[in-house]
XYZ file of C-alpha atoms in Angstrom:
484
model
C 8.616 -22.583 10.337
C 5.546 -22.693 8.088
C 5.450 -20.034 5.388
C 2.291 -17.946 5.881
C 0.856 -15.255 3.637
C -0.273 -12.061 5.358
C -2.427 -9.152 4.196
C -0.414 -8.712 0.988
C 1.807 -11.701 0.353
C 4.653 -13.309 2.279
C 7.336 -11.341 4.141
C 10.234 -12.537 6.251
C 13.721 -11.599 7.422
C 16.420 -12.031 4.773
C 18.674 -15.087 5.361
C 16.539 -16.299 8.275
C 13.275 -17.405 6.685
C 13.564 -15.451 3.434
C 16.156 -17.691 1.761
C 16.682 -18.795 -1.831
C 15.457 -22.265 -0.880
C 12.170 -20.895 0.488
C 11.782 -18.465 -2.393
C 12.056 -21.407 -4.785
C 9.377 -23.278 -2.823
C 7.009 -20.311 -2.863
C 7.640 -19.713 -6.573
C 6.825 -23.356 -7.331
C 3.613 -23.081 -5.320
C 2.685 -19.936 -7.275
C 3.346 -21.792 -10.531
C 1.215 -24.747 -9.405
C -1.613 -22.448 -8.310
C -1.435 -20.385 -11.513
C -1.487 -23.406 -13.804
C -4.457 -24.854 -11.940
C -6.449 -21.608 -11.898
C -9.532 -21.390 -14.086
C -8.172 -18.246 -15.718
C -5.258 -20.220 -17.130
C -6.828 -23.508 -18.138
C -7.840 -22.141 -21.523
C -4.692 -20.088 -22.091
C -2.396 -21.503 -24.755
C 0.659 -19.718 -23.419
C 0.371 -18.669 -19.760
C 2.633 -15.768 -18.822
C 3.556 -13.774 -15.733
C 5.274 -10.474 -15.022
C 8.026 -10.426 -12.396
C 9.453 -7.301 -10.768
C 11.599 -6.380 -7.798
C 12.492 -3.479 -5.512
C 15.848 -2.132 -4.288
C 16.305 -4.441 -1.299
C 19.321 -6.663 -0.767
C 19.289 -9.505 -3.350
C 15.838 -8.584 -4.692
C 17.120 -8.774 -8.272
C 18.571 -12.234 -7.638
C 15.402 -13.479 -5.968
C 13.355 -12.175 -8.905
C 15.594 -13.941 -11.428
C 15.198 -17.205 -9.525
C 11.410 -16.801 -9.356
C 11.475 -16.283 -13.125
C 13.550 -19.457 -13.545
C 11.076 -21.510 -11.488
C 8.124 -20.168 -13.492
C 9.977 -20.815 -16.756
C 10.734 -24.381 -15.681
C 6.966 -24.841 -15.408
C 6.487 -23.579 -18.992
C 5.192 -20.173 -17.920
C 6.554 -17.339 -20.035
C 8.034 -14.574 -17.884
C 8.370 -10.837 -18.497
C 11.157 -9.908 -16.061
C 11.809 -6.232 -15.305
C 15.240 -4.953 -16.349
C 15.734 -2.956 -13.147
C 14.072 -2.234 -9.811
C 10.532 -1.044 -10.468
C 7.551 0.256 -8.450
C 4.896 -2.318 -7.635
C 2.150 -0.332 -9.450
C 4.265 -0.254 -12.633
C 4.583 -4.045 -12.489
C 0.863 -4.343 -11.785
C 0.040 -2.185 -14.795
C 2.405 -4.244 -16.957
C 0.338 -7.353 -16.147
C -2.755 -5.686 -17.623
C -0.884 -4.078 -20.520
C 0.721 -7.377 -21.541
C -2.482 -9.338 -20.843
C -0.476 -11.634 -18.610
C -1.954 -14.317 -16.379
C -0.607 -12.646 -13.236
C 2.593 -11.495 -11.649
C 5.075 -11.647 -8.810
C 6.710 -8.670 -7.098
C 9.759 -9.175 -4.908
C 9.378 -6.558 -2.176
C 8.717 -6.101 1.504
C 7.080 -2.756 0.699
C 7.372 -0.425 3.721
C 8.994 -2.974 6.073
C 12.486 -2.368 7.511
C 15.502 -3.226 5.308
C 16.152 -6.623 6.917
C 12.880 -7.917 5.417
C 12.023 -9.030 1.921
C 8.838 -10.487 0.530
C 6.736 -11.778 -2.334
C 3.495 -10.191 -3.555
C 1.301 -12.271 -5.863
C -0.755 -10.419 -8.474
C -3.799 -11.518 -10.442
C -4.522 -10.915 -14.146
C -6.288 -7.655 -13.182
C -3.004 -6.263 -11.816
C -4.124 -6.090 -8.202
C -3.023 -8.363 -5.396
C -4.775 -11.710 -5.130
C -7.386 -12.039 -2.409
C -7.304 -14.090 0.795
C -8.801 -17.173 -0.880
C -6.155 -17.202 -3.621
C -3.433 -16.730 -0.992
C -4.771 -19.756 0.862
C -4.673 -21.736 -2.378
C -1.004 -20.854 -2.889
C -0.311 -21.917 0.709
C -2.148 -25.195 0.042
C 0.070 -25.852 -3.004
C 3.115 -25.106 -0.870
C 1.982 -27.518 1.846
C 1.170 -30.239 -0.671
C 4.633 -29.964 -2.220
C 6.217 -30.170 1.224
C 4.113 -33.178 2.219
C 5.009 -35.009 -0.984
C 8.649 -33.865 -0.811
C 8.331 -32.427 -4.290
C 11.295 -30.188 -5.094
C 10.849 -26.949 -7.025
C 11.668 -27.009 -10.718
C 14.415 -24.561 -11.667
C 15.419 -23.682 -15.227
C 18.786 -22.324 -16.276
C 18.480 -18.560 -16.591
C 20.553 -18.371 -19.775
C 18.698 -21.265 -21.388
C 15.336 -19.756 -20.497
C 16.443 -16.459 -22.060
C 17.597 -18.241 -25.204
C 14.281 -20.100 -25.512
C 12.290 -16.925 -24.970
C 10.714 -18.227 -21.756
C 12.233 -15.237 -19.944
C 12.201 -11.819 -21.597
C 13.599 -8.663 -19.966
C 11.570 -5.469 -20.373
C 11.255 -1.863 -19.201
C 7.867 -1.199 -17.536
C 8.251 2.603 -17.536
C 7.068 3.663 -21.039
C 3.664 1.944 -21.000
C 3.048 2.839 -17.341
C 3.988 6.492 -17.877
C 1.715 6.747 -20.923
C -1.174 5.344 -18.885
C -0.617 7.815 -16.035
C -0.714 10.686 -18.529
C -4.289 9.641 -19.329
C -5.274 10.016 -15.659
C -3.429 13.232 -14.787
C -3.872 16.627 -16.467
C -0.318 17.403 -17.557
C -1.458 20.742 -19.034
C -2.387 21.944 -15.553
C 0.978 20.793 -14.256
C 2.909 22.445 -17.084
C 1.534 25.905 -16.250
C 1.742 25.569 -12.473
C 5.217 26.943 -11.784
C 5.372 24.527 -8.844
C 8.636 23.336 -7.344
C 8.325 19.760 -6.081
C 10.857 17.735 -4.107
C 10.426 13.948 -4.210
C 11.675 11.466 -1.620
C 11.456 7.843 -2.863
C 13.122 6.789 0.408
C 15.746 4.763 -1.543
C 12.914 2.576 -2.843
C 12.001 1.416 -6.324
C 9.998 4.578 -7.001
C 13.302 6.362 -7.524
C 13.277 8.392 -10.710
C 9.671 7.628 -11.611
C 7.742 10.461 -9.962
C 10.523 12.998 -10.424
C 10.832 12.184 -14.137
C 7.082 12.330 -14.763
C 6.822 15.691 -13.025
C 9.772 17.012 -15.011
C 8.227 15.747 -18.255
C 5.119 17.769 -17.350
C 7.191 20.928 -16.979
C 7.302 20.980 -13.189
C 10.574 21.884 -11.514
C 11.299 18.625 -9.707
C 14.220 17.102 -7.893
C 14.801 14.053 -5.727
C 16.532 13.077 -2.503
C 17.383 9.515 -1.461
C 17.215 8.347 -5.067
C 20.486 6.441 -5.315
C 20.657 2.655 -5.037
C 21.005 1.745 -1.370
C 19.711 -1.722 -0.339
C 19.978 -0.721 3.329
C 17.836 2.383 2.672
C 20.531 4.572 4.194
C 19.299 3.662 7.655
C 15.798 4.929 6.860
C 12.640 2.947 7.467
C 11.004 3.226 3.997
C 7.510 4.123 5.172
C 6.311 7.645 4.227
C 5.038 8.759 7.629
C 6.092 11.787 9.647
C 8.648 10.109 11.886
C 10.574 8.742 8.885
C 10.497 11.876 6.712
C 12.693 14.189 8.786
C 15.113 15.038 5.943
C 12.298 15.866 3.528
C 10.444 17.971 6.094
C 13.620 19.835 7.052
C 14.490 20.557 3.416
C 10.995 21.936 2.752
C 11.323 24.277 5.734
C 14.289 25.930 3.995
C 11.784 27.558 1.642
C 12.985 26.492 -1.824
C 10.150 24.049 -2.543
C 6.356 24.309 -2.744
C 5.537 20.674 -2.137
C 7.206 17.483 -0.934
C 6.106 13.998 -2.020
C 7.285 10.692 -0.569
C 6.740 7.088 -1.625
C 7.515 3.902 0.289
C 9.895 1.045 -0.529
C 7.900 -0.167 -3.543
C 6.039 3.103 -4.279
C 2.482 1.890 -3.723
C 2.014 4.353 -0.826
C 2.093 8.148 -0.657
C 2.874 10.807 1.921
C 3.239 14.563 1.454
C 4.872 17.602 3.065
C 3.804 21.251 2.821
C 6.127 24.109 1.968
C 6.552 24.882 5.662
C 7.577 21.301 6.481
C 4.257 20.005 7.820
C 3.465 16.349 7.143
C 0.182 15.670 5.328
C -1.118 12.184 6.003
C -2.936 9.872 3.549
C -6.296 10.629 5.202
C -6.045 14.210 3.956
C -4.654 13.175 0.564
C -7.563 10.737 0.128
C -10.148 13.369 1.130
C -8.611 16.135 -1.006
C -8.541 13.825 -4.023
C -12.152 12.700 -3.550
C -13.329 16.295 -3.272
C -11.325 17.334 -6.357
C -12.463 14.443 -8.562
C -16.127 15.128 -7.789
C -16.142 18.934 -7.747
C -13.537 19.684 -10.422
C -13.827 16.705 -12.778
C -17.436 15.740 -12.109
C -16.600 12.076 -11.556
C -19.105 9.717 -9.928
C -18.855 6.245 -8.449
C -18.547 4.316 -5.237
C -16.086 5.259 -2.511
C -14.185 2.519 -0.704
C -12.174 2.921 2.504
C -10.640 0.541 4.989
C -11.932 0.349 8.546
C -8.975 2.408 9.828
C -9.532 5.377 7.496
C -10.871 8.828 8.386
C -14.541 9.776 8.811
C -13.895 12.731 6.482
C -14.443 10.259 3.648
C -17.848 9.322 5.058
C -18.894 12.973 5.267
C -17.828 13.723 1.696
C -19.484 10.599 0.291
C -22.729 11.540 2.052
C -22.530 15.093 0.725
C -22.093 13.915 -2.860
C -24.629 11.103 -2.606
C -22.048 8.441 -3.367
C -22.225 4.849 -2.086
C -19.620 4.159 0.588
C -18.054 0.804 1.454
C -15.832 0.045 4.446
C -13.514 -2.962 4.184
C -10.982 -4.765 6.375
C -7.403 -3.462 6.219
C -5.589 -4.496 3.046
C -5.822 -3.137 -0.478
C -6.865 -6.545 -1.818
C -10.311 -5.954 -0.261
C -10.572 -2.618 -2.070
C -9.377 -4.318 -5.244
C -12.221 -6.839 -5.085
C -14.777 -4.016 -5.063
C -12.999 -2.162 -7.881
C -13.373 -5.285 -10.016
C -17.089 -5.641 -9.265
C -18.381 -2.100 -9.771
C -17.465 1.442 -10.723
C -15.331 2.734 -7.873
C -14.464 6.429 -8.019
C -11.706 6.142 -5.420
C -10.520 3.558 -2.922
C -7.884 3.908 -0.262
C -6.486 3.085 3.140
C -4.890 4.996 5.990
C -1.439 3.659 5.147
C -1.347 5.604 1.864
C -2.417 3.032 -0.722
C -4.962 4.805 -2.948
C -6.289 4.237 -6.475
C -8.895 5.936 -8.678
C -11.361 5.215 -11.458
C -9.683 4.149 -14.694
C -6.565 2.837 -12.980
C -5.566 -0.671 -11.935
C -7.037 -1.939 -8.640
C -3.776 -1.286 -6.815
C -2.488 1.404 -4.483
C -0.202 3.740 -6.414
C 2.018 6.328 -4.765
C 3.313 7.600 -8.116
C -0.169 8.329 -9.456
C -1.310 9.907 -6.197
C 1.765 12.134 -6.078
C 0.953 13.390 -9.572
C -2.728 13.895 -8.724
C -1.919 15.784 -5.526
C 0.387 18.065 -7.500
C -2.443 18.625 -9.997
C -4.836 19.442 -7.149
C -2.444 22.044 -5.750
C -1.764 23.488 -9.207
C -5.442 23.717 -10.163
C -6.368 25.442 -6.916
C -3.783 28.207 -7.148
C -3.292 27.733 -3.407
C -0.647 26.063 -1.279
C -1.073 22.552 0.081
C -1.206 23.908 3.631
C -4.074 26.210 2.638
C -5.913 23.291 1.035
C -5.524 21.182 4.179
C -6.780 24.036 6.369
C -9.784 24.440 4.091
C -10.451 20.688 4.215
C -10.383 20.739 8.018
C -12.830 23.633 8.092
C -15.038 21.837 5.597
C -15.269 18.251 6.900
C -13.020 18.278 9.948
C -11.323 18.959 12.158
C -9.947 15.427 12.267
C -6.962 14.450 14.374
C -5.693 10.916 13.871
C -3.053 8.729 15.530
C -2.015 5.094 15.711
C -0.046 3.145 18.297
C 1.500 -0.280 17.842
C 1.835 -2.054 21.183
C 3.320 -5.395 22.120
C 1.261 -8.070 23.794
C 3.111 -8.948 27.051
C 5.380 -11.970 26.550
C 3.951 -13.719 29.631
C 0.460 -13.775 28.114
C -0.703 -16.236 25.429
C -1.510 -14.387 22.221
C -4.833 -15.586 20.848
C -6.309 -13.155 18.341
C -9.774 -14.704 18.358
C -9.945 -14.822 22.159
C -8.935 -11.177 22.430
C -11.513 -10.079 19.851
C -14.265 -12.097 21.556
C -13.372 -10.549 24.914
C -13.418 -6.997 23.507
C -16.761 -7.561 21.763
C -18.274 -9.008 24.947
C -17.156 -6.138 27.185
C -18.115 -2.967 25.354
C -17.947 0.150 27.563
C -20.872 2.557 27.624
C -18.539 5.528 27.147
C -15.027 6.241 25.928
C -13.565 9.529 27.037
C -16.501 11.875 27.402
C -18.567 10.355 24.590
C -21.158 7.549 24.524
C -20.339 4.486 22.420
C -23.071 4.392 19.755
C -22.046 1.263 17.824
C -19.269 -1.249 17.286
C -18.190 -3.426 14.401
C -15.896 -6.410 14.188
C -15.072 -6.186 10.485
C -11.343 -6.163 11.208
C -10.544 -5.973 14.899
C -13.036 -4.098 17.074
C -14.063 -0.552 16.152
C -15.966 1.639 18.629
C -17.938 4.512 17.067
C -18.798 7.404 19.381
C -21.607 9.942 19.420
C -19.456 12.795 18.065
C -18.193 10.586 15.160
C -14.828 9.993 16.786
C -13.728 6.351 16.888
C -11.314 3.840 18.378
C -10.087 0.703 16.613
C -8.199 -2.166 18.271
C -6.809 -4.505 15.636
C -4.510 -7.458 16.401
C -1.799 -8.343 13.915
C -2.376 -11.686 12.258
C 1.332 -12.554 12.139
C 2.943 -11.238 15.340
C 1.968 -10.481 18.982
C 1.285 -6.807 18.282
C -1.891 -4.759 18.604
C -2.533 -1.774 16.402
C -4.613 0.867 18.170
C -6.090 3.633 16.006
C -8.092 6.689 17.002
C -9.640 9.722 15.336
C -11.335 12.660 17.036
C -11.914 16.397 16.782
C -8.949 17.313 18.972
C -5.658 15.870 20.155
C -6.764 15.507 23.768
C -9.610 13.201 22.782
C -7.310 11.173 20.513
C -4.856 10.693 23.385
C -7.714 9.681 25.680
C -8.968 7.108 23.174
C -5.500 5.624 22.638
C -5.054 5.188 26.392
C -8.518 3.650 26.652
C -7.677 1.240 23.837
C -4.503 0.060 25.539
C -6.395 -0.394 28.814
C -9.219 -2.350 27.163
C -6.733 -4.659 25.469
C -4.537 -4.943 28.574
C -1.308 -3.857 26.842
C 1.020 -0.947 27.235
C 4.501 -1.148 25.734
C 4.752 0.686 22.409
C 6.697 -0.991 19.601
């Protein structure tokens, strides 16, 4: 099976495709790509940062990646313990490294692991760089070139591998982006759920350092994630939501398996999705802090962002799904905030990388500065630029039908209905999948997965009935029905 990079790196099932042998091959391809990159040709001592999450064998995979890089004369800063992806990404910038590697499958189920490749800016590499790594991998396979692998102990002794703690520098940087004085006088009680991921301890400790009463559930080491799917969405946050309903906490915050995504829960146990977190943060940064800059959102993100950007006179960009597209814009111009519906969000002054730790701190600051509860803030947001009801369905393409992403997209673009539900279709775009925009600003997006026979169908509207209608229409247009 050919190793293919997806939206953010390579992911596969542990012991099936994600094996030490394949990890070595990918690490060698990353080394070849890095050494050939223009950014490294003038560097006298190329270096990379390597981190890992809490998944089964992630620490061992990371050590082996470090040994492959070291064998290619690349100095490696290897994290001492499991670490959030954004902390590793910041370490790349802080250490002025040539790039980095993060061993994680992010929000995927526990049976998966993966490799994220980072550029010198700290963000994930773009599609072109991913293709270059794949090309190096294919060339090595064609020429039967085996990966180079140094002895771990020898590489340590020679200084080619150095262990380090990413927390201090990362925490100091976050303190420059979050008003800890506001937090210290808030009196808020915050419960954090890192979902057994590598964000464990980080957000809780930073909140506690700011004087917030903070505690944590699911923070112990558990490579199987305790049976949880480490994605901070409503259906996976039952324990956090139930604990908040007991009335002892003002706010719940959840991060995914590698802590680059955020979800939240109100004091009455209501889930607050990233669309609302994104919109609340944009409104706060403009109205409270007076920040200006471009706003970037992925094609599957709420229209509330469009309405706020228009109100404030800010340029708005819509990108395909994947934070690497947002990252590219953050590197080119002053971006006030960029984010996606899955919960990866970053702001001006930070690395071009989604960061659940930072967003958890900022959301706590927003609640503290307002003197109101999170549920009150969400209700006010809905009255201001909503109401917006959002849902997503993942549906399987029938096994008896050939799965051709391009053919399906061409068919959908060629057969655009005049109406969806009770609203005229006013425009469509094919930026990533097919998105139908309706007269009342509701929308439907049909987006095929690039790696598996699954369609993702997204919808947003003013009420739940219209959302349900759009989801059904999307499944009918695509000719699918079984939900994953």
